[in-house]
């Protein structure tokens, strides 16, 4: 069940609203938990058992860590918890990849099992890990209630594609179960914005992107390769930030405050800044639970660069068990290291307009690697982007029209998407937050998006596969 | 403060209302909104949660709910309107989710990505195929189905004001068909101007060539096209073929598949209207001597090609075993090279709409297949010469 599907919008959500609103406060977390498990089982009827096992084992180990004063024992419990969580992640997400690579290297000749990736496993495993480490570090007390903890891991708004929520961020919200008009209003507004981002913008960009990336790479004109990369940059941003907005909005409706996940990343002036604004809940996870424990920047320059490199290789791998994701991670890691080596100071002296163009180019090349079906495809595509091997090097944007995949309305959406990926509207919208005309506009936007979502075929969110 | 709270509550109420409305479906009043489209209909899951563990129940429910929810038709109209508002100044507000009629008889599918110029490369390919065919002593004809926006039931769905505002058109004054004719003439392609032919028949009062419920030609229209096109080939290549004439039209009370797209596929009409409840069928002349039944025919194209080739068989011009037709990949996979090399006549049929861009879906496969076949065999010849 995806947030944009008719069954979610018109059956699941209204029923949950009604039951939740009519029930007593003390039952509301249980209702949310049951709804979340049902939501998850709808798409993954069998994988829900894996999640339940992770929930129970993590909760039990968390309680053990909290109860014991013996530091060594605490550490052993933590290692046990981390191993359980990571082994589930490795088994379901990386085992096929690892074995097929071993086979390629002729190290073994094992039959590679086809394992289906349980929805959202990367997200809820990371939440479990953050919980265990935070309990170990005495940052939080372990949850006394299994129901609260289960709700924290499985809460349906953020379950399948984040944001990655820390337990401490929502711990207190479990006790405050009132339905507040302000929160519902704010949540609905946020949900509508995310809904529109996904359906009207990301799905429109997908039409262009899918057509370009489905073509034989050598036949794609130079300008079209850039168009494809640009549209994909917009697609992935509006798809993922749209989902995050919907998740944050739904959380708000039910009185939870989830962390922000995006802060206009394409307005950045360096790759370092880009990663402070892109998928913030993931980058902060890697910072707090990997980069800093590895030593961060406290152990000299070489070690800092090595730590950054490790973080980004793993960040790439987190996105998927494929070499394209690993290369994408390395590419970004190298970009950050180069900036740390002194390029950042050079960038500070250059006008913002040009540094922003540099970020766009760097990121677009990265997204090509990310989107490409194979490394060789990515290399060929990037070669054409920079003039090599292009059969139609001088082709113009007009060719996109003759190419047959960009209509005038898609063009409008493209321009609007490019504009609103910058914070040009945010001040204006914040100033007019409670104005009636803005509510009317939002209602219209909702109706428009609703009509689009109801009449197009299934379009899962890109980040579901991670 | 109090006023803001009330406004917020109203806003919440509206959103909840919008998401609650389709839930009435669950209480069994979906018949009121039933779609008359077999492509769009889906069965309600028989038993609650049956096959849940394998995701079957979920698939059934999502499909059924998505296709039958209350207000779907209106939302589709609204979406189409919004979608095309950006592309065109005005347009027809249609119930169909697929067919859109624009000003000046431009007609597109809602998922078409319209460009303003015909695809010149397509005509170059057709010319190439024609030349290669003729080099090998084979006969070739390109048939472009008539402008359906102008002649078919789409005409009935256009608002009258369109003709008064046509002067503000951003697109060329000619329709898709007219645009294509410019290129067909420029390249010297051997083609049959079906639109001109149909218009002359309609002027004479013969209104049976195109179904009032379908964008395709009727069986009668397809039969006339088949006979006329073979006469064009006969004259051009100076053959002695005996081709039967269509001597009259009879009427069936049962609609053929190609009589009812507007009802079945597009969900535009709910029932046949009384004045159109008879369906024209061609009556062919009986020939004492048939000298075309040894010819091998290949008909490549889309749904028009299927109807056309049906009539070639039904008229008795070609026995079914001597005809090969290909609609995308919808026919059985045969050795295509063998079929083309043994063909005496190749007829290429395309819906006029498709000249605007890279031919879509099924059509692109057949065009490229033919083109690639001749392109490859040309290489082979050059290799032999070396």
mmCIF file of N, CA and C in Angstrom, chain B residues 293-349:
data_model
loop_
_atom_site.group_PDB
_atom_site.id
_atom_site.type_symbol
_atom_site.label_atom_id
_atom_site.label_comp_id
_atom_site.label_asym_id
_atom_site.label_seq_id
_atom_site.Cartn_x
_atom_site.Cartn_y
_atom_site.Cartn_z
ATOM 1 N N UNK B 293 -5.532 -15.692 -55.720
ATOM 2 C CA UNK B 293 -5.436 -16.553 -54.526
ATOM 3 C C UNK B 293 -4.103 -17.297 -54.396
ATOM 4 N N UNK B 294 -3.183 -17.074 -55.341
ATOM 5 C CA UNK B 294 -1.840 -17.654 -55.184
ATOM 6 C C UNK B 294 -0.848 -16.635 -54.613
ATOM 7 N N UNK B 295 -1.328 -15.407 -54.497
ATOM 8 C CA UNK B 295 -0.415 -14.355 -54.020
ATOM 9 C C UNK B 295 -0.191 -14.448 -52.514
ATOM 10 N N UNK B 296 1.027 -14.138 -52.125
ATOM 11 C CA UNK B 296 1.322 -14.055 -50.690
ATOM 12 C C UNK B 296 1.236 -12.604 -50.243
ATOM 13 N N UNK B 297 0.405 -12.354 -49.252
ATOM 14 C CA UNK B 297 0.197 -10.993 -48.765
ATOM 15 C C UNK B 297 0.758 -10.844 -47.364
ATOM 16 N N UNK B 298 1.417 -9.727 -47.163
ATOM 17 C CA UNK B 298 1.832 -9.403 -45.796
ATOM 18 C C UNK B 298 1.221 -8.053 -45.458
ATOM 19 N N UNK B 299 0.465 -8.013 -44.384
ATOM 20 C CA UNK B 299 -0.128 -6.736 -43.952
ATOM 21 C C UNK B 299 0.456 -6.392 -42.594
ATOM 22 N N UNK B 300 1.175 -5.314 -42.573
ATOM 23 C CA UNK B 300 1.807 -4.867 -41.330
ATOM 24 C C UNK B 300 1.072 -3.627 -40.840
ATOM 25 N N UNK B 301 0.830 -3.545 -39.562
ATOM 26 C CA UNK B 301 0.226 -2.315 -39.069
ATOM 27 C C UNK B 301 -0.459 -2.490 -37.740
ATOM 28 N N UNK B 302 -1.453 -1.644 -37.494
ATOM 29 C CA UNK B 302 -2.123 -1.648 -36.196
ATOM 30 C C UNK B 302 -3.515 -2.259 -36.321
ATOM 31 N N UNK B 303 -4.444 -1.817 -35.481
ATOM 32 C CA UNK B 303 -5.779 -2.410 -35.484
ATOM 33 C C UNK B 303 -6.482 -2.228 -36.845
ATOM 34 N N UNK B 304 -6.197 -1.137 -37.523
ATOM 35 C CA UNK B 304 -6.777 -0.942 -38.860
ATOM 36 C C UNK B 304 -6.312 -2.039 -39.812
ATOM 37 N N UNK B 305 -5.065 -2.452 -39.634
ATOM 38 C CA UNK B 305 -4.503 -3.484 -40.508
ATOM 39 C C UNK B 305 -5.200 -4.815 -40.288
ATOM 40 N N UNK B 306 -5.565 -5.083 -39.069
ATOM 41 C CA UNK B 306 -6.247 -6.347 -38.762
ATOM 42 C C UNK B 306 -7.613 -6.365 -39.462
ATOM 43 N N UNK B 307 -8.340 -5.265 -39.334
ATOM 44 C CA UNK B 307 -9.668 -5.190 -39.955
ATOM 45 C C UNK B 307 -9.564 -5.267 -41.478
ATOM 46 N N UNK B 308 -8.568 -4.586 -42.006
ATOM 47 C CA UNK B 308 -8.330 -4.564 -43.458
ATOM 48 C C UNK B 308 -8.040 -5.976 -43.950
ATOM 49 N N UNK B 309 -7.142 -6.668 -43.277
ATOM 50 C CA UNK B 309 -6.763 -8.001 -43.747
ATOM 51 C C UNK B 309 -7.916 -8.991 -43.557
ATOM 52 N N UNK B 310 -8.738 -8.788 -42.552
ATOM 53 C CA UNK B 310 -9.935 -9.633 -42.399
ATOM 54 C C UNK B 310 -10.788 -9.558 -43.661
ATOM 55 N N UNK B 311 -10.935 -8.338 -44.186
ATOM 56 C CA UNK B 311 -11.775 -8.168 -45.375
ATOM 57 C C UNK B 311 -11.126 -8.757 -46.615
ATOM 58 N N UNK B 312 -9.803 -8.719 -46.683
ATOM 59 C CA UNK B 312 -9.127 -9.352 -47.834
ATOM 60 C C UNK B 312 -9.474 -10.834 -47.876
ATOM 61 N N UNK B 313 -9.575 -11.422 -46.720
ATOM 62 C CA UNK B 313 -9.901 -12.853 -46.648
ATOM 63 C C UNK B 313 -11.391 -13.066 -46.908
ATOM 64 N N UNK B 314 -12.221 -12.256 -46.230
ATOM 65 C CA UNK B 314 -13.675 -12.456 -46.345
ATOM 66 C C UNK B 314 -14.180 -12.183 -47.762
ATOM 67 N N UNK B 315 -13.501 -11.280 -48.480
ATOM 68 C CA UNK B 315 -13.930 -10.979 -49.849
ATOM 69 C C UNK B 315 -13.544 -12.099 -50.795
ATOM 70 N N UNK B 316 -12.699 -12.996 -50.332
ATOM 71 C CA UNK B 316 -12.248 -14.095 -51.174
ATOM 72 C C UNK B 316 -11.064 -13.733 -52.046
ATOM 73 N N UNK B 317 -10.499 -12.540 -51.835
ATOM 74 C CA UNK B 317 -9.351 -12.122 -52.666
ATOM 75 C C UNK B 317 -8.133 -13.000 -52.341
ATOM 76 N N UNK B 318 -7.902 -13.189 -51.059
ATOM 77 C CA UNK B 318 -6.719 -13.945 -50.615
ATOM 78 C C UNK B 318 -7.171 -15.061 -49.665
ATOM 79 N N UNK B 319 -6.747 -16.290 -49.876
ATOM 80 C CA UNK B 319 -7.076 -17.320 -48.880
ATOM 81 C C UNK B 319 -6.293 -17.067 -47.577
ATOM 82 N N UNK B 320 -6.862 -17.461 -46.507
ATOM 83 C CA UNK B 320 -6.260 -17.099 -45.212
ATOM 84 C C UNK B 320 -4.846 -17.642 -45.063
ATOM 85 N N UNK B 321 -4.588 -18.791 -45.712
ATOM 86 C CA UNK B 321 -3.242 -19.371 -45.560
ATOM 87 C C UNK B 321 -2.169 -18.534 -46.266
ATOM 88 N N UNK B 322 -2.579 -17.676 -47.183
ATOM 89 C CA UNK B 322 -1.592 -16.884 -47.932
ATOM 90 C C UNK B 322 -1.394 -15.481 -47.360
ATOM 91 N N UNK B 323 -2.015 -15.246 -46.226
ATOM 92 C CA UNK B 323 -1.887 -13.889 -45.686
ATOM 93 C C UNK B 323 -1.177 -13.943 -44.337
ATOM 94 N N UNK B 324 -0.265 -13.042 -44.201
ATOM 95 C CA UNK B 324 0.396 -12.918 -42.904
ATOM 96 C C UNK B 324 0.190 -11.496 -42.426
ATOM 97 N N UNK B 325 -0.275 -11.370 -41.205
ATOM 98 C CA UNK B 325 -0.487 -10.012 -40.696
ATOM 99 C C UNK B 325 0.210 -9.881 -39.359
ATOM 100 N N UNK B 326 0.606 -8.700 -39.122
ATOM 101 C CA UNK B 326 1.374 -8.497 -37.900
ATOM 102 C C UNK B 326 0.934 -7.195 -37.240
ATOM 103 N N UNK B 327 0.497 -7.345 -36.005
ATOM 104 C CA UNK B 327 0.086 -6.175 -35.212
ATOM 105 C C UNK B 327 0.989 -6.182 -33.992
ATOM 106 N N UNK B 328 2.073 -5.436 -34.107
ATOM 107 C CA UNK B 328 3.047 -5.452 -33.016
ATOM 108 C C UNK B 328 3.542 -6.863 -32.835
ATOM 109 N N UNK B 329 3.530 -7.340 -31.625
ATOM 110 C CA UNK B 329 3.962 -8.713 -31.405
ATOM 111 C C UNK B 329 2.746 -9.589 -31.077
ATOM 112 N N UNK B 330 1.583 -9.154 -31.568
ATOM 113 C CA UNK B 330 0.366 -9.867 -31.195
ATOM 114 C C UNK B 330 0.060 -11.073 -32.078
ATOM 115 N N UNK B 331 0.822 -11.250 -33.121
ATOM 116 C CA UNK B 331 0.623 -12.467 -33.921
ATOM 117 C C UNK B 331 1.661 -13.492 -33.492
ATOM 118 N N UNK B 332 1.453 -14.713 -33.946
ATOM 119 C CA UNK B 332 2.393 -15.759 -33.549
ATOM 120 C C UNK B 332 3.771 -15.453 -34.127
ATOM 121 N N UNK B 333 4.768 -15.853 -33.398
ATOM 122 C CA UNK B 333 6.127 -15.575 -33.856
ATOM 123 C C UNK B 333 6.488 -16.553 -34.975
ATOM 124 N N UNK B 334 6.710 -16.013 -36.145
ATOM 125 C CA UNK B 334 7.137 -16.848 -37.257
ATOM 126 C C UNK B 334 8.466 -16.311 -37.762
ATOM 127 N N UNK B 335 9.024 -17.025 -38.680
ATOM 128 C CA UNK B 335 10.270 -16.546 -39.259
ATOM 129 C C UNK B 335 9.956 -15.360 -40.170
ATOM 130 N N UNK B 336 10.160 -14.180 -39.637
ATOM 131 C CA UNK B 336 9.718 -12.969 -40.319
ATOM 132 C C UNK B 336 10.479 -12.754 -41.637
ATOM 133 N N UNK B 337 11.740 -13.157 -41.638
ATOM 134 C CA UNK B 337 12.545 -12.966 -42.859
ATOM 135 C C UNK B 337 11.992 -13.813 -43.993
ATOM 136 N N UNK B 338 11.625 -15.043 -43.629
ATOM 137 C CA UNK B 338 11.080 -15.957 -44.634
ATOM 138 C C UNK B 338 9.760 -15.408 -45.181
ATOM 139 N N UNK B 339 8.958 -14.885 -44.276
ATOM 140 C CA UNK B 339 7.642 -14.367 -44.681
ATOM 141 C C UNK B 339 7.805 -13.176 -45.626
ATOM 142 N N UNK B 340 8.688 -12.268 -45.264
ATOM 143 C CA UNK B 340 8.857 -11.076 -46.105
ATOM 144 C C UNK B 340 9.464 -11.461 -47.447
ATOM 145 N N UNK B 341 10.447 -12.369 -47.429
ATOM 146 C CA UNK B 341 11.096 -12.724 -48.693
ATOM 147 C C UNK B 341 10.141 -13.457 -49.637
ATOM 148 N N UNK B 342 9.157 -14.163 -49.079
ATOM 149 C CA UNK B 342 8.228 -14.876 -49.974
ATOM 150 C C UNK B 342 6.983 -14.043 -50.298
ATOM 151 N N UNK B 343 6.906 -12.805 -49.761
ATOM 152 C CA UNK B 343 5.709 -11.987 -49.990
ATOM 153 C C UNK B 343 5.693 -11.425 -51.410
ATOM 154 N N UNK B 344 4.498 -11.387 -52.004
ATOM 155 C CA UNK B 344 4.337 -10.714 -53.298
ATOM 156 C C UNK B 344 3.919 -9.265 -53.086
ATOM 157 N N UNK B 345 3.136 -9.057 -52.062
ATOM 158 C CA UNK B 345 2.624 -7.706 -51.781
ATOM 159 C C UNK B 345 2.804 -7.407 -50.287
ATOM 160 N N UNK B 346 3.307 -6.226 -50.034
ATOM 161 C CA UNK B 346 3.356 -5.793 -48.631
ATOM 162 C C UNK B 346 2.526 -4.519 -48.494
ATOM 163 N N UNK B 347 1.600 -4.562 -47.558
ATOM 164 C CA UNK B 347 0.781 -3.373 -47.308
ATOM 165 C C UNK B 347 1.048 -2.910 -45.890
ATOM 166 N N UNK B 348 1.349 -1.645 -45.802
ATOM 167 C CA UNK B 348 1.702 -1.065 -44.509
ATOM 168 C C UNK B 348 0.573 -0.115 -44.113
ATOM 169 N N UNK B 349 -0.030 -0.356 -42.953
ATOM 170 C CA UNK B 349 -1.166 0.487 -42.550
ATOM 171 C C UNK B 349 -0.852 1.141 -41.213
#
